[in-house]
Amino acid sequence: MGWILWAILGASVVHVVEEYAWPGGFLEAMRSTAPRFAPFVTPMAAAVINGTMIGGLVVCALIGTSVPILGLSGAALVFVNGCVHLTATVRTRRYAPGVGSSLLLYIPLSVVAYVLFARAGYLSAGTLAASAGLGLLYQVVPLAYFLLRSLASHRTAK
């Protein structure tokens, strides 16, 4: 069962490569989609956010079967992130860097993770709710950072 958490980690590496290297263009797409956040969408911010995500997914893979809420929170994070990429593609009617790996890897692997944990008896209603909530929170944190930076910048500009 632990293999699925390692697969999600591998998928995250593929996802980051799709966003930034091949075909790339994530920073530019983010800046054009959310111009208010453009000054804060930097290569350093991307490195910190993605490095933190990959580091967190390593922890999920290492201890996630012992702490199902933690393991599944990583699955929830990639599921939510995949849905964000899919929504961006539908809304803008153009390719959002990361949507390919989201559809092919993130969303299916996260669903498989929840199914495997459920079949193994590790998925109670509480574990489902807590892991989904944490996964959503992980996705919201960088967006909240950009919003707070934007608000602070706007206030100091007055």
PDB file of C-alpha atoms in Angstrom:
ATOM      1  CA  MET A   1       0.000   0.000   0.000  1.00  0.00           C
ATOM      2  CA  GLY A   2       2.881   2.379   0.691  1.00  0.00           C
ATOM      3  CA  TRP A   3       3.906   2.218  -2.960  1.00  0.00           C
ATOM      4  CA  ILE A   4       1.065   4.567  -3.887  1.00  0.00           C
ATOM      5  CA  LEU A   5       2.521   7.353  -1.741  1.00  0.00           C
ATOM      6  CA  TRP A   6       5.892   6.919  -3.481  1.00  0.00           C
ATOM      7  CA  ALA A   7       4.090   6.996  -6.833  1.00  0.00           C
ATOM      8  CA  ILE A   8       2.439  10.280  -5.842  1.00  0.00           C
ATOM      9  CA  LEU A   9       5.873  11.668  -4.949  1.00  0.00           C
ATOM     10  CA  GLY A  10       7.189  10.589  -8.362  1.00  0.00           C
ATOM     11  CA  ALA A  11       4.165  12.156 -10.021  1.00  0.00           C
ATOM     12  CA  SER A  12       4.925  15.428  -8.263  1.00  0.00           C
ATOM     13  CA  VAL A  13       8.397  15.469  -9.776  1.00  0.00           C
ATOM     14  CA  VAL A  14       6.899  14.854 -13.232  1.00  0.00           C
ATOM     15  CA  HIS A  15       4.340  17.605 -12.532  1.00  0.00           C
ATOM     16  CA  VAL A  16       7.005  20.168 -11.590  1.00  0.00           C
ATOM     17  CA  VAL A  17       9.002  19.273 -14.714  1.00  0.00           C
ATOM     18  CA  GLU A  18       5.874  19.832 -16.819  1.00  0.00           C
ATOM     19  CA  GLU A  19       5.213  23.181 -15.156  1.00  0.00           C
ATOM     20  CA  TYR A  20       8.725  24.620 -15.360  1.00  0.00           C
ATOM     21  CA  ALA A  21      10.869  22.686 -17.864  1.00  0.00           C
ATOM     22  CA  TRP A  22       8.863  20.818 -20.473  1.00  0.00           C
ATOM     23  CA  PRO A  23       6.850  22.381 -21.848  1.00  0.00           C
ATOM     24  CA  GLY A  24       7.122  24.866 -18.972  1.00  0.00           C
ATOM     25  CA  GLY A  25       5.598  28.310 -18.819  1.00  0.00           C
ATOM     26  CA  PHE A  26       3.935  28.032 -15.408  1.00  0.00           C
ATOM     27  CA  LEU A  27       5.236  31.330 -14.000  1.00  0.00           C
ATOM     28  CA  GLU A  28       4.112  33.242 -17.087  1.00  0.00           C
ATOM     29  CA  ALA A  29       0.720  31.530 -17.048  1.00  0.00           C
ATOM     30  CA  MET A  30       0.269  32.310 -13.353  1.00  0.00           C
ATOM     31  CA  ARG A  31       1.222  35.949 -13.875  1.00  0.00           C
ATOM     32  CA  SER A  32      -1.251  36.358 -16.744  1.00  0.00           C
ATOM     33  CA  THR A  33      -4.027  34.481 -14.921  1.00  0.00           C
ATOM     34  CA  ALA A  34      -3.564  36.396 -11.655  1.00  0.00           C
ATOM     35  CA  PRO A  35      -1.902  39.731 -12.532  1.00  0.00           C
ATOM     36  CA  ARG A  36      -2.503  41.033  -9.006  1.00  0.00           C
ATOM     37  CA  PHE A  37      -0.020  38.443  -7.742  1.00  0.00           C
ATOM     38  CA  ALA A  38       2.472  38.880 -10.609  1.00  0.00           C
ATOM     39  CA  PRO A  39       5.155  40.718  -8.597  1.00  0.00           C
ATOM     40  CA  PHE A  40       5.258  37.873  -6.093  1.00  0.00           C
ATOM     41  CA  VAL A  41       5.258  34.983  -8.570  1.00  0.00           C
ATOM     42  CA  THR A  42       9.019  34.634  -8.757  1.00  0.00           C
ATOM     43  CA  PRO A  43      11.371  31.755  -9.432  1.00  0.00           C
ATOM     44  CA  MET A  44      12.363  31.835  -5.740  1.00  0.00           C
ATOM     45  CA  ALA A  45       8.720  31.623  -4.612  1.00  0.00           C
ATOM     46  CA  ALA A  46       8.190  28.719  -7.024  1.00  0.00           C
ATOM     47  CA  ALA A  47      11.289  26.939  -5.709  1.00  0.00           C
ATOM     48  CA  VAL A  48      10.181  27.339  -2.089  1.00  0.00           C
ATOM     49  CA  ILE A  49       6.594  26.269  -2.775  1.00  0.00           C
ATOM     50  CA  ASN A  50       7.540  23.263  -4.901  1.00  0.00           C
ATOM     51  CA  GLY A  51      10.456  22.288  -2.678  1.00  0.00           C
ATOM     52  CA  THR A  52       8.168  22.355   0.340  1.00  0.00           C
ATOM     53  CA  MET A  53       5.578  20.289  -1.518  1.00  0.00           C
ATOM     54  CA  ILE A  54       8.107  17.649  -2.570  1.00  0.00           C
ATOM     55  CA  GLY A  55       9.621  17.573   0.921  1.00  0.00           C
ATOM     56  CA  GLY A  56       6.161  17.124   2.411  1.00  0.00           C
ATOM     57  CA  LEU A  57       5.388  14.320  -0.010  1.00  0.00           C
ATOM     58  CA  VAL A  58       8.648  12.592   0.971  1.00  0.00           C
ATOM     59  CA  VAL A  59       7.457  12.679   4.587  1.00  0.00           C
ATOM     60  CA  CYS A  60       4.051  11.358   3.479  1.00  0.00           C
ATOM     61  CA  ALA A  61       5.721   8.486   1.631  1.00  0.00           C
ATOM     62  CA  LEU A  62       8.026   7.652   4.542  1.00  0.00           C
ATOM     63  CA  ILE A  63       5.445   7.581   7.337  1.00  0.00           C
ATOM     64  CA  GLY A  64       2.092   7.889   5.596  1.00  0.00           C
ATOM     65  CA  THR A  65       1.049   4.280   6.084  1.00  0.00           C
ATOM     66  CA  SER A  66       1.676   4.627   9.832  1.00  0.00           C
ATOM     67  CA  VAL A  67      -0.189   7.941   9.961  1.00  0.00           C
ATOM     68  CA  PRO A  68      -2.973   7.577   7.376  1.00  0.00           C
ATOM     69  CA  ILE A  69      -4.224  11.151   7.804  1.00  0.00           C
ATOM     70  CA  LEU A  70      -0.768  12.417   6.835  1.00  0.00           C
ATOM     71  CA  GLY A  71      -0.307   9.994   3.944  1.00  0.00           C
ATOM     72  CA  LEU A  72      -3.702  10.754   2.500  1.00  0.00           C
ATOM     73  CA  SER A  73      -3.269  14.495   2.998  1.00  0.00           C
ATOM     74  CA  GLY A  74      -0.529  14.307   0.348  1.00  0.00           C
ATOM     75  CA  ALA A  75      -2.930  12.474  -1.941  1.00  0.00           C
ATOM     76  CA  ALA A  76      -5.547  15.153  -1.266  1.00  0.00           C
ATOM     77  CA  LEU A  77      -3.045  17.916  -2.021  1.00  0.00           C
ATOM     78  CA  VAL A  78      -2.227  16.532  -5.454  1.00  0.00           C
ATOM     79  CA  PHE A  79      -5.911  15.878  -6.149  1.00  0.00           C
ATOM     80  CA  VAL A  80      -6.823  19.479  -5.327  1.00  0.00           C
ATOM     81  CA  ASN A  81      -3.837  20.786  -7.274  1.00  0.00           C
ATOM     82  CA  GLY A  82      -4.822  18.663 -10.261  1.00  0.00           C
ATOM     83  CA  CYS A  83      -8.359  20.037 -10.110  1.00  0.00           C
ATOM     84  CA  VAL A  84      -6.977  23.588  -9.968  1.00  0.00           C
ATOM     85  CA  HIS A  85      -4.962  22.953 -13.151  1.00  0.00           C
ATOM     86  CA  LEU A  86      -7.970  21.408 -14.866  1.00  0.00           C
ATOM     87  CA  THR A  87     -10.190  24.332 -13.835  1.00  0.00           C
ATOM     88  CA  ALA A  88      -7.608  26.825 -15.098  1.00  0.00           C
ATOM     89  CA  THR A  89      -7.470  25.042 -18.449  1.00  0.00           C
ATOM     90  CA  VAL A  90     -11.255  25.032 -18.791  1.00  0.00           C
ATOM     91  CA  ARG A  91     -11.645  28.662 -17.670  1.00  0.00           C
ATOM     92  CA  THR A  92      -8.907  30.085 -19.894  1.00  0.00           C
ATOM     93  CA  ARG A  93      -9.581  27.656 -22.755  1.00  0.00           C
ATOM     94  CA  ARG A  94      -5.861  27.085 -23.135  1.00  0.00           C
ATOM     95  CA  TYR A  95      -3.225  24.758 -21.782  1.00  0.00           C
ATOM     96  CA  ALA A  96      -2.340  25.413 -18.148  1.00  0.00           C
ATOM     97  CA  PRO A  97       1.168  24.076 -17.455  1.00  0.00           C
ATOM     98  CA  GLY A  98       0.715  21.009 -15.271  1.00  0.00           C
ATOM     99  CA  VAL A  99      -2.693  19.907 -16.543  1.00  0.00           C
ATOM    100  CA  GLY A 100      -1.298  16.900 -18.415  1.00  0.00           C
ATOM    101  CA  SER A 101       0.339  15.328 -15.376  1.00  0.00           C
ATOM    102  CA  SER A 102      -2.704  16.323 -13.321  1.00  0.00           C
ATOM    103  CA  LEU A 103      -5.055  14.355 -15.544  1.00  0.00           C
ATOM    104  CA  LEU A 104      -2.728  11.418 -16.165  1.00  0.00           C
ATOM    105  CA  LEU A 105      -1.115  11.095 -12.729  1.00  0.00           C
ATOM    106  CA  TYR A 106      -2.300  13.344  -9.911  1.00  0.00           C
ATOM    107  CA  ILE A 107      -6.027  12.755 -10.017  1.00  0.00           C
ATOM    108  CA  PRO A 108      -5.934   8.994 -10.739  1.00  0.00           C
ATOM    109  CA  LEU A 109      -3.155   8.255  -8.216  1.00  0.00           C
ATOM    110  CA  SER A 110      -4.872  10.210  -5.459  1.00  0.00           C
ATOM    111  CA  VAL A 111      -8.129   8.330  -6.048  1.00  0.00           C
ATOM    112  CA  VAL A 112      -6.223   5.027  -5.995  1.00  0.00           C
ATOM    113  CA  ALA A 113      -4.562   6.039  -2.706  1.00  0.00           C
ATOM    114  CA  TYR A 114      -7.909   6.625  -1.036  1.00  0.00           C
ATOM    115  CA  VAL A 115      -9.275   3.339  -2.421  1.00  0.00           C
ATOM    116  CA  LEU A 116      -6.234   1.368  -1.212  1.00  0.00           C
ATOM    117  CA  PHE A 117      -6.361   2.919   2.251  1.00  0.00           C
ATOM    118  CA  ALA A 118     -10.107   2.212   2.433  1.00  0.00           C
ATOM    119  CA  ARG A 119      -9.650  -1.426   1.395  1.00  0.00           C
ATOM    120  CA  ALA A 120      -6.920  -1.826   4.023  1.00  0.00           C
ATOM    121  CA  GLY A 121      -9.270  -0.485   6.696  1.00  0.00           C
ATOM    122  CA  TYR A 122      -7.381   2.771   7.249  1.00  0.00           C
ATOM    123  CA  LEU A 123     -10.017   5.173   5.947  1.00  0.00           C
ATOM    124  CA  SER A 124     -12.569   6.206   8.548  1.00  0.00           C
ATOM    125  CA  ALA A 125     -14.866   9.158   8.030  1.00  0.00           C
ATOM    126  CA  GLY A 126     -12.595  11.194  10.304  1.00  0.00           C
ATOM    127  CA  THR A 127      -9.476  10.236   8.357  1.00  0.00           C
ATOM    128  CA  LEU A 128     -11.212  11.126   5.107  1.00  0.00           C
ATOM    129  CA  ALA A 129     -12.341  14.516   6.387  1.00  0.00           C
ATOM    130  CA  ALA A 130      -9.060  15.398   8.111  1.00  0.00           C
ATOM    131  CA  SER A 131      -6.832  14.332   5.224  1.00  0.00           C
ATOM    132  CA  ALA A 132      -9.002  16.120   2.665  1.00  0.00           C
ATOM    133  CA  GLY A 133      -9.029  19.240   4.825  1.00  0.00           C
ATOM    134  CA  LEU A 134      -5.256  19.186   5.216  1.00  0.00           C
ATOM    135  CA  GLY A 135      -4.734  18.625   1.496  1.00  0.00           C
ATOM    136  CA  LEU A 136      -6.941  21.611   0.730  1.00  0.00           C
ATOM    137  CA  LEU A 137      -5.137  23.696   3.342  1.00  0.00           C
ATOM    138  CA  TYR A 138      -1.758  22.829   1.816  1.00  0.00           C
ATOM    139  CA  GLN A 139      -3.020  24.118  -1.545  1.00  0.00           C
ATOM    140  CA  VAL A 140      -4.462  27.292  -0.017  1.00  0.00           C
ATOM    141  CA  VAL A 141      -1.307  28.285   1.880  1.00  0.00           C
ATOM    142  CA  PRO A 142       0.676  29.567  -1.153  1.00  0.00           C
ATOM    143  CA  LEU A 143      -2.403  31.346  -2.492  1.00  0.00           C
ATOM    144  CA  ALA A 144      -2.955  32.995   0.882  1.00  0.00           C
ATOM    145  CA  TYR A 145       0.700  34.064   0.882  1.00  0.00           C
ATOM    146  CA  PHE A 146       0.284  35.731  -2.522  1.00  0.00           C
ATOM    147  CA  LEU A 147      -2.929  37.421  -1.391  1.00  0.00           C
ATOM    148  CA  LEU A 148      -1.405  38.740   1.823  1.00  0.00           C
ATOM    149  CA  ARG A 149       1.674  39.999  -0.027  1.00  0.00           C
ATOM    150  CA  SER A 150      -0.573  41.705  -2.538  1.00  0.00           C
ATOM    151  CA  LEU A 151      -2.666  43.360   0.173  1.00  0.00           C
ATOM    152  CA  ALA A 152       0.432  44.506   2.073  1.00  0.00           C
ATOM    153  CA  SER A 153       1.975  45.883  -1.089  1.00  0.00           C
ATOM    154  CA  HIS A 154      -1.228  47.723  -1.970  1.00  0.00           C
ATOM    155  CA  ARG A 155      -1.407  49.321   1.486  1.00  0.00           C
ATOM    156  CA  THR A 156       2.215  50.493   1.442  1.00  0.00           C
ATOM    157  CA  ALA A 157       1.729  51.960  -2.044  1.00  0.00           C
ATOM    158  CA  LYS A 158      -0.955  54.347  -0.763  1.00  0.00           C
TER     159      LYS A 158
END
